[in-house]
C-alpha positions as CSV (number, residue, x, y, z in Angstrom):
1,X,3.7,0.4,3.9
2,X,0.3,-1.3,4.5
3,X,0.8,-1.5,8.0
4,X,-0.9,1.4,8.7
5,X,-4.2,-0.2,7.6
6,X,-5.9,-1.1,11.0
7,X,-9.6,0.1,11.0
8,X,-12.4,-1.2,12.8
9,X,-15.4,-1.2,10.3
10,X,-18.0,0.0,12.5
11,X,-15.8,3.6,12.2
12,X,-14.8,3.1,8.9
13,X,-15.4,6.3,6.5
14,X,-16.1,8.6,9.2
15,X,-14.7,12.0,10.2
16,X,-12.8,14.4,8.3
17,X,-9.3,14.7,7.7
18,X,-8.5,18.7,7.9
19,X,-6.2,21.3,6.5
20,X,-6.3,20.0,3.2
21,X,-3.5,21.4,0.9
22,X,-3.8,23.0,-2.3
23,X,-2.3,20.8,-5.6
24,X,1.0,22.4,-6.6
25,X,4.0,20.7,-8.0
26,X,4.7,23.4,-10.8
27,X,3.6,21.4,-13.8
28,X,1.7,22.7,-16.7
29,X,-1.5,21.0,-17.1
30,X,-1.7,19.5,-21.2
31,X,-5.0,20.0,-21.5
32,X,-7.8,22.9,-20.9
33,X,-8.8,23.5,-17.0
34,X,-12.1,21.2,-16.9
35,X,-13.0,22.9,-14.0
36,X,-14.9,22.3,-11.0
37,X,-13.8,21.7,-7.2
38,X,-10.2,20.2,-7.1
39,X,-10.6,16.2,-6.7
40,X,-8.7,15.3,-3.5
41,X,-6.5,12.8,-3.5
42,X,-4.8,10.8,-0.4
43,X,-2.3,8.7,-0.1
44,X,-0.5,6.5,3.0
45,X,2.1,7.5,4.6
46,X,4.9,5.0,3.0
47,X,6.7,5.0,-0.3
48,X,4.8,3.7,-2.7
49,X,1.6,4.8,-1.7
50,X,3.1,8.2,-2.0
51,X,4.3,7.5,-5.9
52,X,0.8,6.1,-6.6
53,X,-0.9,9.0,-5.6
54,X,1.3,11.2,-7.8
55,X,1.1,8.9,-10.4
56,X,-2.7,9.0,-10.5
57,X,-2.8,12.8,-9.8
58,X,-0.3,14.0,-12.4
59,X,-2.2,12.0,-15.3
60,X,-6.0,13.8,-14.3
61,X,-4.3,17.3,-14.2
62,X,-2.8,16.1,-18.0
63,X,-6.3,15.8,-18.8
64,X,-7.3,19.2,-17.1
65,X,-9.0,17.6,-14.0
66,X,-8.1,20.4,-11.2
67,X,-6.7,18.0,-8.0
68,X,-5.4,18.8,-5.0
69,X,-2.7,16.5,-3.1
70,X,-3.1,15.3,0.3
71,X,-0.1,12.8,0.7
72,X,1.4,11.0,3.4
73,X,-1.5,11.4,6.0
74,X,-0.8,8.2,7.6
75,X,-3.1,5.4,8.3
76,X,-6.8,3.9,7.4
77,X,-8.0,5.7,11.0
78,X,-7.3,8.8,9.5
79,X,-7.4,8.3,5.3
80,X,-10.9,6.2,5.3
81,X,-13.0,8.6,7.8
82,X,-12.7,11.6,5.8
83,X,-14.1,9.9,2.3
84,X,-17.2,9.2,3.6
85,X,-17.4,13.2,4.4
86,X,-16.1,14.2,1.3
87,X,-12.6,15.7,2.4
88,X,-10.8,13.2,1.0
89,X,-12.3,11.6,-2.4
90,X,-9.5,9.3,-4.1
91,X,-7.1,6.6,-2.7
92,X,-4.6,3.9,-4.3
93,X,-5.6,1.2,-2.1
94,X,-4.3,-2.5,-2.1
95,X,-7.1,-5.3,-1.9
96,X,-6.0,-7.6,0.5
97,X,-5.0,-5.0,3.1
98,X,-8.4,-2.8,2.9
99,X,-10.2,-6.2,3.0
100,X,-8.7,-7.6,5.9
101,X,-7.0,-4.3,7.9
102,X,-10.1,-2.2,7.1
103,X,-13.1,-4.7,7.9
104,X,-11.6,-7.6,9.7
105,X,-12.6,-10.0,7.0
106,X,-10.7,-12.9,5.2
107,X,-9.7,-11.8,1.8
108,X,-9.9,-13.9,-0.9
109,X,-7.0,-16.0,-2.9
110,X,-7.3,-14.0,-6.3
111,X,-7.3,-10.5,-7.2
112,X,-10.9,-10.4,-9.1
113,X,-12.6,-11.7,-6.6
114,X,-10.8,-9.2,-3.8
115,X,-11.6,-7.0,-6.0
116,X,-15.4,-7.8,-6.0
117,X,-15.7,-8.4,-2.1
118,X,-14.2,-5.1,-1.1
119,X,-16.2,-3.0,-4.1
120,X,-19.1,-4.8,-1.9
121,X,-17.9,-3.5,1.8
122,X,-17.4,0.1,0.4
123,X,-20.6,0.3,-1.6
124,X,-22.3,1.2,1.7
125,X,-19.9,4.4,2.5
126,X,-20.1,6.1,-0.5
127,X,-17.0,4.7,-2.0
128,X,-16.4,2.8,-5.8
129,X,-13.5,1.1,-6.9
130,X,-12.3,1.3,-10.5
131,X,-10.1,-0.6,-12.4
132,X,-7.1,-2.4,-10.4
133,X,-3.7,-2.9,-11.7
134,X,-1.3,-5.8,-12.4
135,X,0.4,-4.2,-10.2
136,X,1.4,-5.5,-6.2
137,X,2.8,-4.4,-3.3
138,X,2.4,-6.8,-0.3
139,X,4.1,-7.3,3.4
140,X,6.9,-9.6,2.7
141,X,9.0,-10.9,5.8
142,X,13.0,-10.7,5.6
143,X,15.9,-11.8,7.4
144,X,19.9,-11.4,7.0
145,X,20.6,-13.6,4.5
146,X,24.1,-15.3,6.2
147,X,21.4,-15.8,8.7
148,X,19.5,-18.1,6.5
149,X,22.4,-19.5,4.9
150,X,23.4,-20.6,8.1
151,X,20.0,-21.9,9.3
152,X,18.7,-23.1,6.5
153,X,15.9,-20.7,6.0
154,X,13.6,-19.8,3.0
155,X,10.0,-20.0,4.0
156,X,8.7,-18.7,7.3
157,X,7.7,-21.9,8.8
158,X,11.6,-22.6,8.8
159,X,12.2,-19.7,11.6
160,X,10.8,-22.6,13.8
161,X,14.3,-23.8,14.0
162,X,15.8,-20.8,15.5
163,X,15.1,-21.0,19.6
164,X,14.7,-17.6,19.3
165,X,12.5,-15.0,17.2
166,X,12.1,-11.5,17.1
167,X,10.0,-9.7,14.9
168,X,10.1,-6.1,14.5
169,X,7.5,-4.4,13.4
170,X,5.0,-1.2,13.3
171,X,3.4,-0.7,16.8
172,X,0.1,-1.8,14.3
173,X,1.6,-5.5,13.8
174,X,1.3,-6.2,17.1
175,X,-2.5,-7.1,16.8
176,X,-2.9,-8.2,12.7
177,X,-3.1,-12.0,11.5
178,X,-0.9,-10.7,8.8
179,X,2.2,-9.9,11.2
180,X,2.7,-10.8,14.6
181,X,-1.1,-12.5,14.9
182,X,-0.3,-14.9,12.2
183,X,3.4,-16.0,12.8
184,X,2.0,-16.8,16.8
185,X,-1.8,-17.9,15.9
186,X,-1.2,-19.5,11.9
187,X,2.8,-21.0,12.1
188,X,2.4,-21.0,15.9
189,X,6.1,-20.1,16.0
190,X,7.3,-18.7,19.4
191,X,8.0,-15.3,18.5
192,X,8.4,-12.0,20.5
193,X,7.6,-8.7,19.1
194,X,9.6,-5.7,19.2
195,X,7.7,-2.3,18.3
196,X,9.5,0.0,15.8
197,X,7.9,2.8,14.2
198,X,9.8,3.7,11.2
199,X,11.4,1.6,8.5
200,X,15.1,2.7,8.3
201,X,15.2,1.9,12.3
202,X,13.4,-1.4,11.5
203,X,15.6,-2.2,8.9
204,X,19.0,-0.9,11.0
205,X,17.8,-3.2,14.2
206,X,17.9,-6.8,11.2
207,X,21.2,-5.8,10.9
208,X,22.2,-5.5,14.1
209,X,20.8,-8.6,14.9
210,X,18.9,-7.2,17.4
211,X,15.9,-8.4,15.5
212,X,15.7,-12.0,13.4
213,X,12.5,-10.8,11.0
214,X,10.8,-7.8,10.2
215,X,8.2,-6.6,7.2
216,X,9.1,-4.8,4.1
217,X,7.0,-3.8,1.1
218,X,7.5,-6.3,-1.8
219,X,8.4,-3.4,-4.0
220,X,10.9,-1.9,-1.4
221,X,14.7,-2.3,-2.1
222,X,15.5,-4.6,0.5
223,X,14.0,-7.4,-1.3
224,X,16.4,-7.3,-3.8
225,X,19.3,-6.7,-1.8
226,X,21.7,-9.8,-1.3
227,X,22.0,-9.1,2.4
228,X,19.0,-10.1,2.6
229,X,16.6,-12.7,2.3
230,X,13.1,-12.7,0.9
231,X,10.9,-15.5,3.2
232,X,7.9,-17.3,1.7
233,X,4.5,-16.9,3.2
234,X,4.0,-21.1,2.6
235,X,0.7,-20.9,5.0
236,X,-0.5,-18.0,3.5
237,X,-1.1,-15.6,6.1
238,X,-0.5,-11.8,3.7
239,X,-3.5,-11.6,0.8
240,X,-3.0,-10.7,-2.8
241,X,-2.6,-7.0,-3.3
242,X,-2.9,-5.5,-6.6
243,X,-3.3,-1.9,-6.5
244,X,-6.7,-0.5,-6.8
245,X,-8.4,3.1,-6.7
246,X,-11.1,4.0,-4.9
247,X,-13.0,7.1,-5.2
248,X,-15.9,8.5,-4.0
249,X,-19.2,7.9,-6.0
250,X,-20.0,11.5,-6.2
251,X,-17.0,12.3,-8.1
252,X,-17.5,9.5,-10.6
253,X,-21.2,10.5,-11.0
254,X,-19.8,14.0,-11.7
255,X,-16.9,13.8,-13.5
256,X,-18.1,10.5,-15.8
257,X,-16.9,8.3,-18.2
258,X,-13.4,10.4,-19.3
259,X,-12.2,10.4,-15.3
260,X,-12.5,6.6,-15.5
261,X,-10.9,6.3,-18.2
262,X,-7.9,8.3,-17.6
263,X,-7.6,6.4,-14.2
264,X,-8.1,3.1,-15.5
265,X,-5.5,3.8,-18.0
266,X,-2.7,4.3,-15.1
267,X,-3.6,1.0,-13.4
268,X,-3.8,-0.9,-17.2
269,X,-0.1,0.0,-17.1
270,X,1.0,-0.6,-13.8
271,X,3.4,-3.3,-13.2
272,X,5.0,-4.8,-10.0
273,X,8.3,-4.3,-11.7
274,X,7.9,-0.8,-12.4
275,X,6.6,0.1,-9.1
276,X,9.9,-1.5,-7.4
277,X,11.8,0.7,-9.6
278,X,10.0,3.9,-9.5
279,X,10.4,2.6,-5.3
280,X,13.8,2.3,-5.8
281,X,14.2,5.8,-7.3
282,X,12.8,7.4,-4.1
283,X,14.0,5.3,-1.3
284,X,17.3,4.4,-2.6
285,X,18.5,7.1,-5.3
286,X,16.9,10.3,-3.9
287,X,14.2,11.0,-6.5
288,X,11.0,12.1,-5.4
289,X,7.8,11.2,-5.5
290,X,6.7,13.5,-7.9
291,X,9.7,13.3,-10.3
292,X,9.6,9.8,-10.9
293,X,5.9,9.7,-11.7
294,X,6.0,12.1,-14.3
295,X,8.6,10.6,-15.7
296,X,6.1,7.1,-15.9
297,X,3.7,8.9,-17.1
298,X,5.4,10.6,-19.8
299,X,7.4,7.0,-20.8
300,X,4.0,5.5,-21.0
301,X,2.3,8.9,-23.1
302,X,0.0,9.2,-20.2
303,X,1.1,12.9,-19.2
């Protein structure tokens, strides 16, 4: 999920990410090799990000664009430095996030004008954004749901009735206005925080109770689960965060108006609602990544 965005600007696109891996995936490309070096292309190391990656892969190899994967690398520290070198050249990024994780900025309220301001911080490094989608995937703050039954909670400024909060969150959370930072700093709740890494343990400490709140994607399963409850961000503190690619200028010069297209076309489609599910597939059913895209694209006559 997008807490693995942290990145101080000043080191922002710098060195490269190694051992890249070779495409793969055993799937017959439906049009003639266009040739050239493979485009590279990254993705986070959470879910969706994942799915997006494939998603955008799968539909240039359709159109003969060689690509090679790297997926799952982790955070901006390590995705970001290695565009700017050329190692890495595409990334599904989220506005809000890149704004504000990646160059310690306020991100605007509305999706063009994210869209705008962070075309304008990555002009410098070498980096374009195309089209983004309807699509959005933000941090979204749960809690058991008898909890806030009980406690009559539905908006985070309610958790100031509790004597007691924990959030649990990424070791990252810690020092963002969008986790830990805003509920202390923006609802000035008193809140301690609990580092934990992954999201099944994060998840397993809610129920417990060991935890009262912790971060999911919006697109995850738990937001849709009754044993839980979905809390809204009534000050405001997590940006809008349509998905949006960003690729390095060098392969757009090169590759023109066709690779635009063929991207832009993915995000054109892209819903919320269809990113949960394809989400769903992979984190609840077993699919992966690369299975459920195709299948998307092949719905949506992409691949």
């Amino acid at each position: 999920m997008r807490w693995t965005r942290t990145m101080k600007a000043g080191v922002l696109l710098g060195a490269a990410v190694l051992g890249l891996t070779a495409c793969g995936g055993g799937e017959k490309q439906a049009a003639p090799s266009k040739g050239g070096a493979p485009i590279v292309v990254a993705s986070f190391n959470f879910t969706d990000s994942q799915i997006l990656g494939e998603l955008y892969a799968q539909a240039l190899e359709a159109k003969g664009y060689p690509v090679q994967r790297k997926p799952n690398i982790g955070s901006r520290e390590l995705v970001y430095p290695s565009l700017k070198s050329g190692e890495l050249q595409f990334i599904p990024e989220y506005q809000g996030a890149a704004i504000s994780s990646g160059f310690n900025q306020s991100a605007p309220k509305d999706a063009d004008s994210e869209h705008a301001k962070l075309a304008e911080l990555l002009a410098p490094y070498g980096v374009q954004l195309l089209n983004y989608a309807p699509a959005e995937n933000k941090n979204t703050y749960i809690v058991k749901a008898d909890v806030a039954k009980a406690q009559g909670l539905t908006k985070i400024s309610d958790l100031k009735k509790l004597d007691k909060v924990v959030l649990g969150g990424p070791p990252e959370c810690e020092t963002r206005a969008n986790c830990f930072v805003g509920f202390r700093d923006t609802y000035h709740l008193n809140v301690t925080f609990q580092s934990i890494q992954e999201a099944g343990p994060r998840l397993a400490q809610l129920k417990s109770g060991a935890v009262t709140v912790i971060p999911v994607d919006s697109v995850s399963p738990p937001t849709a689960d009754p044993a839980f409850t979905v809390l809204q961000d009534d000050l405001g503190i997590v940006a809008t965060e349509n998905i949006v690619p960003a690729v390095v200028k060098k392969v757009l010069d090169e590759r023109g108006e066709d690779f635009k297209a063929t991207v832009n076309a993915v995000s054109a489609k892209l819903t919320t609602a269809e990113l949960r599910d394809l989400n769903k597939r992979v984190d609840a059913d077993g699919d992966t990544a690369a299975d459920v895209a195709k299948d998307w694209l092949t719905k949506q006559g992409l691949a």
